[in-house]
Amino acid sequence: MAEIALRDVQKFFGPNQVIKDMNLVIEDGEFIVMLGQSGCGKTTTLRAIAGLETVTEGTITIDGEEVQDRRAADRDIAFVFQSFSLYPHMTVYENIAFPLRAVGMSTEERDREVREVAEVLRITPLLDRRPSALSGGDMQRVAIGRALVRRPKALLMDEPIGALDAKLREEMRAEIKRLHMARNSTSVYVTHDQIEAMSLADRIVIMHDGVLQQIGAPDEVYLRPANLFVAQFVGSPVMNVEPVQLSANGDGAHVHLAGDGTGFHFDEGLLSAVPRDAGRVSLGIRPEAVHLSHEESAGALGGVTTNIEPLGSHDIVDVRIGEARLRARTPAGFVAAEGAPVWVSLDTGEAHFFDNETGLALREAH
Amino acid sequence: MTDSVMTRLDPNSRAAARGWSDLTIRNLFIIPTIAFLIIFNIFPLLYSLGYSFTDFRASTNAPAKFIGLQNYRELLNDEFIWRNFTITAKYVIVSVAGQVIVGFGLAMLLNRDIPMKGLITTLLLLPMMLSMAVVGLFWKLLYDPSFGIINYALGLGKFEWLADPDMALYAIAITDIWMWSPFVMLLSLAGLSAVPKHLYEAAEIDRAGPFYTFFRITLPLVLPILMIAIIFRTMEAFKTFDLAYIMASQPTTELISIRLYKMAFLEWQTGKSSAFAYIVLVMVVAITNIYVKYLNKVKER
């Protein structure tokens, strides 16, 4: 097991810079998930750690040793490919034994290791099959087995369950979590699926356009997004982001949505953190922090529902306030029909403000 | 039954106007081929099988006499014939092995990103496209003891490549290797480029060295298509005639096909040579069958 560190890593493919100033320290035994849209550089970063891609600049260290110029074979890391990459002409047993045979481990020792891993992954009955006779989930189990069998310094996974169907993904997600708990191996996992990221990660690394956006525990990136991109990328349904105008009022701050005169009432402290200039700031608020009520109450703004998405356990309701539109999460069937008048209040503790130009989150000084 | 799978004739077509049906047109296309096959392939095959049980000589008017299996018995007991088989076997093994080594090696070299890969591949394929007789005549000149470029380049003086009884067969095999390695190369290249890149990445991650990767990943995955190349080249080498006939006339270069030619058209032993041809046919079929069995086994994985 090992600590992995990336310092000032840059990567160019021709004129395109796919990794920009990447700095990241992965602690020993940590489960890191790299999250981002396709083409954001997350897979390239993973492949650079593995040694399947060279970096243009910067250093990569594993346990303090610089490895950026070493071949993948000399870095002692394991890699699980999205396409599984099982050797088609070998049985499951031979596939798992391959990395051990490649370094010349004795037959008895090899056999013991392979069977132990197969037992952990529950694929012992499949050992004599060929990969073509396996289901997608079993193929992935074998691929993970092949990665784990030689006890690598780190386990890198490139969207390992992206090719599976939804139900199997859920199952494999739990399995990967269980394996990580049991083996406590340093793991880096790449995915574009935020549910996978949230459920697996010790820390999530969010990337966009080759730039690291935020590193943090799942609840941290969810509750305290560093910028607009993270705010809108993490969480489903997507966070509401609306341009707002602030005004001071005797008892505190008022946050006005476009075309709304009254404004939501916030604590006075907000005024020191968020500029009052017109058009500079956006309010970000998750649908679950938008509360709807059928009766008027103090501080609530009147609005009209425009769309209802019933999702079984809850509904997502679109509400128009002035010219702005907010989405709220309500109990199932709370709003009977579109066009109904409702009263909207916000959970001000969960509101975020972003600078429209830089996209950075604006926070009150603590 | 056949009508149901055929495309129906367009009712507005000229063929329909002439009153032809789909069936008529199908027959028009198929009957010439069938007739050709029967007249030039199947009939001679059966006719020569008949001759192989007689003492028929095409050079005389004497009627053919049925002599049963005597031709076969004589041929299989003839030690000179067995020498022809030994020579042929030696030739096939050297020639095919050489082609596989050179052809596969070239394919390995070409299976990477190199500049002008297409041009190089095309140039390497040229020998294969020449006529056997032309290749034979040219290599005779190249091998020439007094002015041939090979002796000049290798500094061998007046070494007699084709007149030396021990060397002549290998000299012919070298020419065959030069000519047909591109064929093995072409098929190997197809096989090599079909090996997914990510398997090499997986092997690299699994810490496999270059040799281990080659013998455990590359070779097993290319083997099925390489086997097809080997089957083709073995069959071709087995029946080599023109190259050997043009280049040398040593007793040590008398391949089966040359012996067969002499028996049939110089000695005019038509019946006996028919029997000989059948023995060769059975052998080629048997050897091919061994390969095909192995190929199927390889393909199962």
XYZ file of C-alpha atoms in Angstrom:
667
model
C 0.000 0.000 0.000
C 1.246 3.399 -0.793
C 0.802 7.108 -0.904
C 0.564 8.653 -4.362
C 1.323 12.304 -5.062
C 0.978 14.356 -8.230
C 2.823 17.693 -8.357
C 2.262 20.327 -11.043
C 1.364 17.680 -13.594
C 0.713 18.930 -17.129
C -0.278 16.777 -20.056
C -0.580 17.793 -23.684
C -1.984 15.795 -26.566
C -0.521 17.799 -29.426
C -1.689 21.380 -28.852
C -4.478 20.342 -26.457
C -3.750 20.528 -22.771
C -5.742 17.772 -21.125
C -4.323 18.067 -17.603
C -3.580 21.499 -16.184
C -1.529 22.069 -13.026
C -2.695 18.930 -11.299
C -1.727 18.713 -7.648
C -3.083 15.839 -5.657
C -1.957 13.735 -2.718
C -3.636 10.376 -2.249
C -3.118 9.044 1.246
C -2.176 5.461 2.004
C -5.306 3.292 2.069
C -7.554 6.042 0.812
C -10.340 5.524 -1.731
C -10.261 8.439 -4.148
C -12.901 8.875 -6.833
C -12.162 11.133 -9.780
C -15.422 12.548 -11.033
C -16.102 14.561 -14.146
C -17.708 14.571 -17.549
C -16.157 12.593 -20.377
C -13.142 14.364 -21.793
C -12.351 16.234 -18.580
C -8.960 14.543 -18.162
C -9.849 12.169 -15.340
C -8.991 8.992 -17.272
C -5.797 10.549 -18.617
C -4.781 11.411 -15.058
C -5.437 7.836 -13.976
C -3.475 6.429 -16.912
C -0.636 8.810 -16.119
C -0.497 7.471 -12.555
C -0.460 3.936 -13.965
C 2.252 4.705 -16.489
C 0.112 4.053 -19.546
C 0.498 7.720 -20.500
C 3.536 9.908 -20.034
C 3.135 13.343 -18.464
C 4.459 16.399 -20.271
C 5.612 18.069 -17.081
C 5.487 17.558 -13.342
C 6.236 14.674 -11.025
C 4.322 11.644 -9.866
C 5.555 9.921 -6.745
C 4.513 6.590 -5.295
C 5.692 6.166 -1.703
C 8.007 9.117 -2.157
C 9.754 7.697 -5.237
C 9.472 9.605 -8.482
C 7.953 7.281 -11.062
C 6.890 9.542 -13.936
C 9.664 8.187 -16.160
C 9.184 4.539 -15.238
C 7.294 1.977 -17.301
C 3.937 0.816 -15.980
C 5.470 -2.578 -15.173
C 7.963 -0.942 -12.804
C 5.430 1.038 -10.789
C 3.762 -1.918 -9.077
C 0.230 -0.677 -9.508
C -2.796 -2.587 -10.768
C -5.292 -1.259 -13.256
C -8.863 -2.328 -13.950
C -9.933 -1.360 -17.454
C -13.381 -0.236 -18.458
C -13.360 -2.858 -21.219
C -12.176 -5.486 -18.672
C -9.265 -6.452 -20.975
C -9.348 -10.095 -20.004
C -7.098 -12.360 -22.061
C -9.637 -14.092 -24.305
C -7.576 -17.240 -24.934
C -7.051 -18.028 -21.255
C -9.368 -19.430 -18.616
C -10.429 -17.345 -15.644
C -7.807 -19.142 -13.565
C -5.058 -18.386 -16.076
C -6.194 -14.777 -16.330
C -5.907 -14.255 -12.590
C -2.644 -16.195 -12.442
C -1.115 -14.207 -15.323
C 0.471 -11.412 -13.267
C 1.937 -13.995 -10.889
C 3.298 -16.188 -13.680
C 4.746 -13.129 -15.382
C 7.035 -12.551 -12.419
C 7.801 -16.246 -11.998
C 6.028 -17.140 -8.775
C 6.129 -20.835 -7.882
C 3.186 -22.987 -8.903
C 1.961 -23.846 -5.396
C 2.144 -20.302 -4.148
C 0.413 -19.086 -7.298
C -2.359 -21.596 -6.925
C -2.949 -20.552 -3.313
C -3.097 -16.851 -4.174
C -5.427 -17.348 -7.144
C -7.825 -19.501 -5.149
C -7.830 -17.073 -2.254
C -8.712 -14.127 -4.489
C -11.323 -16.193 -6.321
C -12.862 -17.040 -2.967
C -13.003 -13.385 -1.918
C -14.613 -12.416 -5.220
C -16.925 -15.478 -5.186
C -15.819 -16.691 -8.612
C -14.348 -20.055 -7.600
C -16.916 -22.010 -9.666
C -15.951 -20.030 -12.765
C -12.210 -20.697 -12.683
C -12.232 -23.127 -15.617
C -14.366 -20.958 -17.892
C -13.170 -18.667 -20.619
C -13.996 -14.949 -20.436
C -16.368 -15.256 -23.412
C -18.592 -17.535 -21.307
C -18.953 -15.022 -18.463
C -21.560 -12.368 -17.729
C -20.505 -8.734 -17.551
C -20.450 -8.687 -13.768
C -18.363 -11.857 -13.567
C -15.934 -10.503 -16.156
C -15.450 -7.465 -13.974
C -14.951 -9.652 -10.905
C -12.235 -11.531 -12.784
C -10.621 -8.268 -13.888
C -10.597 -7.048 -10.288
C -9.259 -10.426 -9.180
C -6.411 -10.163 -11.647
C -5.660 -6.698 -10.285
C -5.782 -7.700 -6.607
C -3.988 -11.038 -6.791
C -0.481 -9.627 -6.713
C -1.150 -7.207 -3.846
C -0.205 -4.042 -5.725
C 0.778 -0.746 -4.130
C -2.378 0.830 -5.505
C -5.480 -0.219 -7.359
C -6.541 2.052 -10.211
C -9.978 1.584 -11.753
C -11.171 3.258 -14.941
C -14.979 3.270 -14.947
C -14.881 -0.415 -14.016
C -18.635 -0.841 -13.847
C -19.648 1.690 -16.481
C -20.377 -1.033 -19.013
C -22.776 -2.952 -16.778
C -26.526 -2.531 -16.525
C -28.036 -0.452 -13.722
C -28.933 -3.268 -11.328
C -25.578 -4.991 -11.680
C -23.800 -1.661 -11.210
C -25.457 -1.226 -7.850
C -24.415 -4.734 -6.834
C -20.828 -4.291 -7.996
C -20.625 -0.914 -6.293
C -21.378 -2.555 -2.972
C -18.880 -5.305 -3.777
C -16.079 -2.865 -4.567
C -16.799 -1.053 -1.332
C -16.691 -4.334 0.599
C -13.379 -5.297 -1.051
C -11.882 -1.948 -0.223
C -12.952 -2.289 3.392
C -11.441 -5.781 3.554
C -8.153 -5.039 1.797
C -7.790 -1.336 2.562
C -5.810 -0.819 -0.613
C -5.021 2.663 -1.894
C -7.565 3.036 -4.668
C -8.211 5.563 -7.395
C -11.489 5.171 -9.177
C -12.609 7.123 -12.232
C -16.273 7.609 -13.008
C -18.742 10.090 -14.449
C -21.497 8.759 -12.218
C -21.882 10.913 -9.111
C -23.824 8.248 -7.242
C -20.852 5.883 -7.587
C -18.579 8.690 -6.486
C -20.678 9.613 -3.455
C -21.141 6.047 -2.267
C -17.561 4.819 -2.717
C -15.225 7.704 -2.072
C -13.302 8.745 0.993
C -12.573 11.868 -0.997
C -13.895 12.973 -4.357
C -11.731 14.760 -6.902
C -13.863 16.763 -9.319
C -12.321 17.672 -12.659
C -13.473 19.861 -15.503
C -11.580 20.747 -18.689
C -8.368 19.285 -17.324
C -8.522 21.431 -14.201
C -9.036 20.072 -10.717
C -12.120 21.838 -9.346
C -12.415 20.562 -5.809
C -11.147 17.800 -3.564
C -13.183 16.795 -0.587
C -15.232 14.208 1.241
C -18.560 13.417 -0.459
C -20.621 15.506 1.980
C -18.144 18.347 1.700
C -18.384 18.662 -2.081
C -22.134 18.318 -1.763
C -22.643 20.799 1.055
C -19.843 23.246 0.292
C -19.186 23.265 -3.457
C -16.136 25.369 -4.281
C -17.560 26.790 -7.460
C -20.524 26.842 -9.826
C -19.305 23.836 -11.808
C -19.099 21.592 -8.753
C -22.394 22.954 -7.442
C -24.228 22.024 -10.614
C -22.344 18.807 -11.354
C -22.858 17.168 -7.974
C -26.362 16.415 -6.795
C -29.488 15.275 -8.566
C -31.757 17.054 -9.311
C -29.366 19.839 -10.206
C -28.947 22.785 -7.826
C -30.993 25.898 -8.668
C -28.756 28.738 -9.783
C -30.394 32.109 -10.339
C -28.868 35.570 -10.733
C -29.803 37.693 -7.727
C -29.560 41.236 -6.461
C -28.868 41.942 -2.795
C -30.224 44.843 -0.806
C -29.783 45.944 2.777
C -32.820 46.300 4.946
C -32.977 47.374 8.569
C -33.144 43.848 10.008
C -30.804 42.072 7.547
C -30.154 41.283 3.906
C -32.686 40.754 1.169
C -31.949 38.586 -1.835
C -34.049 39.453 -4.871
C -34.613 37.086 -7.747
C -35.165 38.664 -11.161
C -38.525 40.440 -11.300
C -39.180 39.977 -7.590
C -39.497 43.036 -5.387
C -39.750 41.577 -1.933
C -36.777 39.245 -1.770
C -35.817 36.399 0.565
C -34.680 37.451 3.977
C -31.110 36.505 5.027
C -28.908 37.309 8.038
C -27.067 40.576 7.992
C -23.681 38.836 7.863
C -24.300 37.966 4.245
C -23.798 41.559 3.175
C -20.130 41.518 4.168
C -19.411 38.367 2.164
C -21.418 39.001 -0.984
C -21.120 42.154 -3.107
C -24.268 44.148 -3.720
C -23.475 45.221 -7.315
C -26.132 44.345 -9.832
C -25.505 41.259 -11.979
C -22.444 40.079 -10.027
C -23.878 37.298 -7.964
C -25.945 34.143 -8.326
C -27.838 32.280 -5.677
C -27.402 28.522 -5.603
C -29.883 26.432 -3.663
C -30.636 22.729 -3.835
C -34.235 21.695 -4.491
C -34.499 20.103 -1.039
C -33.724 23.474 0.562
C -36.617 25.139 -1.270
C -39.757 24.739 0.839
C -43.254 25.085 -0.566
C -46.358 25.835 1.454
C -50.032 26.249 0.594
C -50.459 29.017 3.197
C -48.802 32.364 3.309
C -46.239 32.772 6.068
C -43.810 35.482 7.093
C -40.892 35.851 4.644
C -42.344 33.442 2.078
C -42.687 34.601 -1.518
C -45.692 33.879 -3.703
C -45.137 31.792 -6.814
C -46.914 29.626 -9.354
C -46.106 25.996 -10.063
C -45.275 25.362 -13.708
C -44.232 21.725 -13.895
C -44.444 18.634 -11.693
C -42.208 15.589 -12.018
C -43.538 12.759 -9.866
C -40.653 10.444 -8.856
C -42.497 8.074 -6.554
C -40.880 8.829 -3.222
C -41.043 12.573 -3.871
C -41.955 15.151 -6.518
C -39.814 17.776 -8.186
C -41.890 20.910 -8.652
C -40.934 23.917 -10.771
C -42.103 27.241 -9.318
C -42.060 30.580 -11.097
C -41.323 33.585 -8.889
C -41.248 36.833 -10.845
C -39.077 36.001 -13.851
C -37.049 33.380 -12.046
C -37.703 29.693 -11.751
C -36.834 27.493 -8.781
C -37.156 23.734 -8.481
C -38.336 22.360 -5.189
C -38.436 18.875 -3.760
C -41.787 18.154 -2.146
C -43.511 15.120 -0.667
C -45.238 13.063 -3.357
C -48.526 14.676 -4.421
C -47.951 17.836 -2.377
C -48.869 20.041 -5.315
C -51.909 18.726 -7.116
C -51.595 20.496 -10.446
C -49.617 22.938 -12.521
C -50.602 26.581 -12.182
C -51.356 26.321 -8.476
C -50.274 29.266 -6.298
C -47.713 28.322 -3.615
C -45.615 30.127 -1.008
C -41.864 29.613 -1.252
C -39.343 29.918 1.533
C -35.650 28.978 1.560
C -33.496 27.138 4.044
C -31.036 30.037 4.199
C -28.381 27.923 5.911
C -28.078 25.829 2.745
C -27.932 28.714 0.299
C -24.763 29.308 -1.706
C -23.632 32.462 -3.465
C -21.358 32.450 -6.494
C -19.443 35.171 -8.238
C -20.839 35.264 -11.780
C -17.465 36.058 -13.341
C -15.118 33.628 -11.596
C -17.737 31.046 -10.684
C -16.159 30.795 -7.218
C -18.300 30.343 -4.148
C -18.604 33.399 -1.914
C -18.634 32.552 1.760
C -19.215 34.410 4.946
C -16.093 34.813 6.982
C -16.049 32.420 9.898
C -37.676 -24.201 -52.284
C -34.963 -22.328 -54.153
C -37.566 -19.951 -55.558
C -38.494 -18.740 -52.097
C -35.011 -17.412 -51.329
C -34.539 -15.798 -54.728
C -35.261 -12.162 -55.372
C -38.302 -11.836 -57.574
C -37.828 -10.564 -61.080
C -38.886 -6.966 -61.648
C -42.080 -7.304 -63.772
C -41.105 -4.215 -65.817
C -37.633 -5.481 -66.727
C -36.539 -6.465 -70.202
C -36.004 -10.034 -69.069
C -39.619 -10.237 -67.988
C -40.713 -8.792 -71.310
C -38.886 -11.617 -73.077
C -40.833 -14.082 -70.984
C -37.891 -15.238 -68.840
C -38.525 -16.324 -65.306
C -36.245 -16.023 -62.267
C -35.455 -19.683 -62.656
C -34.350 -19.277 -66.271
C -31.981 -16.501 -65.327
C -30.584 -18.419 -62.381
C -29.888 -21.374 -64.644
C -28.268 -19.150 -67.254
C -25.746 -18.029 -64.675
C -25.125 -21.360 -62.999
C -25.098 -23.896 -65.836
C -21.888 -22.662 -67.546
C -19.968 -22.901 -64.272
C -21.319 -26.356 -63.491
C -20.544 -27.538 -67.020
C -17.027 -26.131 -66.803
C -16.396 -27.819 -63.469
C -17.691 -31.149 -64.697
C -15.766 -31.115 -67.978
C -12.440 -29.805 -66.729
C -12.284 -30.895 -63.076
C -14.587 -33.704 -62.113
C -14.462 -35.740 -65.323
C -10.608 -35.797 -65.545
C -10.443 -36.618 -61.850
C -12.637 -39.674 -62.261
C -11.137 -40.613 -65.619
C -7.616 -40.599 -64.244
C -8.795 -42.668 -61.296
C -9.876 -45.239 -63.892
C -6.522 -45.017 -65.685
C -4.659 -45.539 -62.429
C -5.820 -49.192 -62.441
C -4.567 -49.806 -66.003
C -1.259 -49.966 -67.881
C -2.483 -47.283 -70.341
C 0.128 -45.292 -72.276
C -1.092 -42.165 -74.041
C 1.762 -42.413 -76.554
C 0.645 -45.719 -78.099
C -2.539 -47.017 -79.582
C -2.418 -50.197 -77.537
C -5.677 -50.689 -75.631
C -5.506 -50.143 -71.867
C -5.420 -53.320 -69.813
C -6.921 -53.490 -66.323
C -4.155 -54.471 -63.899
C -5.826 -53.772 -60.557
C -3.672 -52.281 -57.809
C -0.376 -53.160 -59.473
C 0.520 -49.503 -60.219
C 0.000 -48.546 -56.584
C 1.925 -51.555 -55.345
C 4.874 -50.765 -57.598
C 4.929 -47.072 -56.729
C 4.776 -47.578 -52.986
C 7.596 -50.132 -53.166
C 9.805 -47.960 -55.395
C 12.668 -46.575 -53.306
C 13.350 -43.842 -55.858
C 9.832 -42.537 -55.425
C 10.382 -42.437 -51.665
C 13.478 -40.368 -52.301
C 11.300 -37.884 -54.186
C 8.991 -37.751 -51.176
C 11.903 -37.160 -48.805
C 13.209 -34.344 -51.002
C 9.754 -32.787 -51.152
C 9.306 -33.043 -47.387
C 12.669 -31.377 -46.808
C 11.743 -28.652 -49.284
C 8.310 -28.053 -47.723
C 9.655 -27.853 -44.174
C 12.555 -25.509 -45.001
C 10.511 -23.321 -47.295
C 7.404 -22.975 -45.112
C 9.402 -22.537 -41.903
C 11.501 -19.849 -43.586
C 8.418 -18.056 -44.873
C 6.764 -18.108 -41.465
C 9.853 -16.780 -39.675
C 10.610 -14.065 -42.240
C 6.965 -13.185 -42.908
C 5.963 -13.015 -39.251
C 9.091 -11.056 -38.419
C 8.303 -8.507 -41.111
C 4.729 -8.276 -39.856
C 5.996 -7.598 -36.306
C 8.222 -4.829 -37.655
C 5.380 -3.303 -39.640
C 2.828 -3.546 -36.847
C 3.677 -0.175 -35.325
C 3.471 3.440 -36.307
C 6.211 4.009 -38.827
C 6.372 6.599 -41.598
C 5.341 5.426 -45.071
C 3.987 2.165 -43.710
C 1.579 1.732 -46.638
C 4.300 2.214 -49.249
C 6.700 -0.153 -47.483
C 3.990 -2.807 -47.178
C 3.124 -2.523 -50.865
C 6.772 -2.779 -51.916
C 7.264 -5.822 -49.710
C 4.290 -7.489 -51.370
C 5.739 -7.205 -54.881
C 7.606 -10.558 -55.056
C 4.332 -12.374 -54.467
C 2.798 -10.779 -57.532
C 5.468 -11.918 -59.975
C 5.181 -14.991 -62.111
C 6.874 -18.126 -60.790
C 8.751 -18.679 -64.050
C 10.059 -15.098 -64.088
C 11.183 -15.376 -60.460
C 12.931 -18.667 -61.248
C 14.785 -17.221 -64.237
C 15.836 -14.100 -62.331
C 17.118 -16.001 -59.340
C 19.069 -18.283 -61.677
C 20.873 -15.155 -62.792
C 21.315 -13.956 -59.211
C 22.754 -17.346 -58.224
C 25.054 -17.518 -61.258
C 28.519 -18.643 -60.106
C 30.513 -16.305 -62.356
C 28.493 -13.085 -62.587
C 25.656 -13.551 -60.059
C 25.213 -10.755 -57.563
C 24.750 -13.107 -54.620
C 28.251 -14.578 -54.778
C 29.590 -11.081 -55.404
C 27.765 -9.600 -52.413
C 28.605 -12.452 -50.050
C 32.155 -12.794 -51.373
C 31.684 -16.514 -52.086
C 33.825 -16.598 -55.209
C 32.554 -19.185 -57.675
C 30.227 -21.047 -55.349
C 27.845 -23.218 -57.385
C 24.489 -22.652 -55.767
C 22.374 -24.565 -58.234
C 24.901 -27.091 -59.479
C 25.905 -28.187 -55.992
C 23.758 -31.262 -55.256
C 23.563 -30.495 -51.511
C 22.840 -26.804 -51.907
C 20.502 -26.676 -54.906
C 17.336 -27.628 -53.020
C 18.012 -24.987 -50.341
C 18.775 -22.404 -53.024
C 15.338 -23.064 -54.504
C 13.766 -22.914 -51.032
C 15.433 -19.518 -50.451
C 13.883 -18.223 -53.656
C 10.504 -19.554 -52.554
C 10.961 -17.886 -49.152
C 11.780 -14.582 -50.883
C 8.712 -14.868 -53.041
C 6.123 -16.035 -50.512
C 7.165 -14.503 -47.170
C 5.065 -11.440 -48.091
C 2.002 -13.666 -48.157
C 2.623 -14.865 -44.597
C 3.452 -11.276 -43.671
C 0.163 -9.993 -45.030
C -1.950 -12.512 -43.113
C 0.146 -12.092 -39.947
C -0.233 -8.344 -40.172
C -4.000 -8.758 -40.311
C -3.817 -11.034 -37.265
C -1.481 -8.740 -35.337
C -3.518 -5.612 -35.899
C -6.603 -7.502 -34.692
C -5.048 -7.998 -31.234
C -6.676 -5.280 -29.102
C -4.204 -2.657 -27.857
C -5.676 -2.757 -24.366
C -4.509 -6.360 -23.936
C -0.923 -5.151 -24.304
C -1.656 -2.450 -21.754
C -3.081 -5.068 -19.413
C 0.019 -7.218 -19.910
C 2.243 -4.204 -19.227
C 0.326 -3.514 -16.007
C 0.636 -7.205 -15.112
C 4.415 -6.783 -15.373
C 4.854 -9.183 -18.284
C 8.166 -8.767 -20.119
C 8.365 -8.474 -23.926
C 9.062 -12.174 -24.488
C 6.388 -13.316 -22.083
C 3.900 -10.948 -23.721
C 4.838 -12.249 -27.149
C 4.520 -15.940 -26.327
C 1.513 -15.693 -24.006
C -0.551 -12.926 -25.659
C 0.540 -12.089 -29.202
C 1.316 -15.519 -30.589
C -1.770 -17.358 -29.273
C -4.058 -14.645 -30.604
C -2.431 -14.552 -34.057
C -2.119 -18.335 -34.312
C -5.481 -19.051 -35.998
C -4.773 -16.748 -38.934
C -1.115 -17.794 -39.046
C -2.290 -21.403 -39.316
C -4.318 -20.502 -42.385
C -1.214 -18.998 -43.987
C 0.747 -22.151 -43.122
C -1.921 -24.428 -44.624
C -1.899 -22.479 -47.875
C 1.877 -22.375 -48.091
C 2.280 -26.070 -47.245
C -0.138 -27.108 -49.970
C 1.558 -24.824 -52.464
C 5.076 -25.916 -51.511
C 4.032 -29.550 -51.731
C 3.090 -29.185 -55.367
C 5.934 -26.837 -56.372
C 6.936 -27.566 -59.943
C 7.869 -24.523 -62.034
C 10.386 -22.932 -59.676
C 12.378 -26.137 -59.162
C 12.037 -27.227 -62.795
C 13.409 -23.915 -64.086
C 16.166 -23.407 -61.566
C 17.873 -26.783 -61.313
C 17.755 -30.297 -62.675
C 19.674 -32.188 -60.034
C 18.504 -35.572 -58.824
C 18.508 -33.895 -55.382
C 15.962 -31.312 -56.514
C 13.559 -33.779 -58.091
C 10.359 -32.949 -56.243
C 7.296 -35.199 -56.488
C 5.671 -32.985 -59.074
C 8.753 -33.104 -61.299
C 8.961 -36.881 -60.963
C 5.265 -37.029 -61.788
C 5.731 -34.819 -64.833
C 8.581 -36.969 -66.117
C 6.614 -40.167 -65.537
C 3.586 -38.843 -67.362
C 5.010 -36.831 -70.218
C 8.582 -38.065 -70.808
C 8.134 -41.773 -70.024
C 4.450 -41.770 -71.064
C 3.431 -44.113 -68.252
C -0.044 -42.616 -68.159
C -1.685 -45.264 -65.972
C 1.125 -45.376 -63.451
C 1.405 -41.593 -63.227
C -2.359 -41.368 -62.612
C -1.896 -43.688 -59.663
C 1.036 -41.551 -58.496
C -1.062 -38.384 -58.740
C -3.708 -40.047 -56.569
C -1.158 -40.987 -53.937
C 0.025 -37.357 -53.840
C -3.571 -36.125 -53.631
C -4.305 -38.373 -50.667
C -1.167 -37.154 -48.909
C -1.959 -33.471 -49.441
C -5.512 -33.989 -48.209
C -4.219 -35.861 -45.161
C -1.663 -33.173 -44.257
C -4.207 -30.411 -44.751
C -6.644 -32.278 -42.539
C -4.122 -32.423 -39.713
C -3.673 -28.657 -39.957
C -7.405 -27.986 -40.142
C -8.008 -30.144 -37.058
C -5.344 -28.172 -35.214
C -6.733 -24.886 -36.527
C -10.176 -25.732 -35.183
C -8.676 -26.578 -31.829
C -6.866 -23.250 -31.755
C -9.978 -21.368 -32.796
C -12.042 -22.853 -29.973
C -10.235 -20.772 -27.377
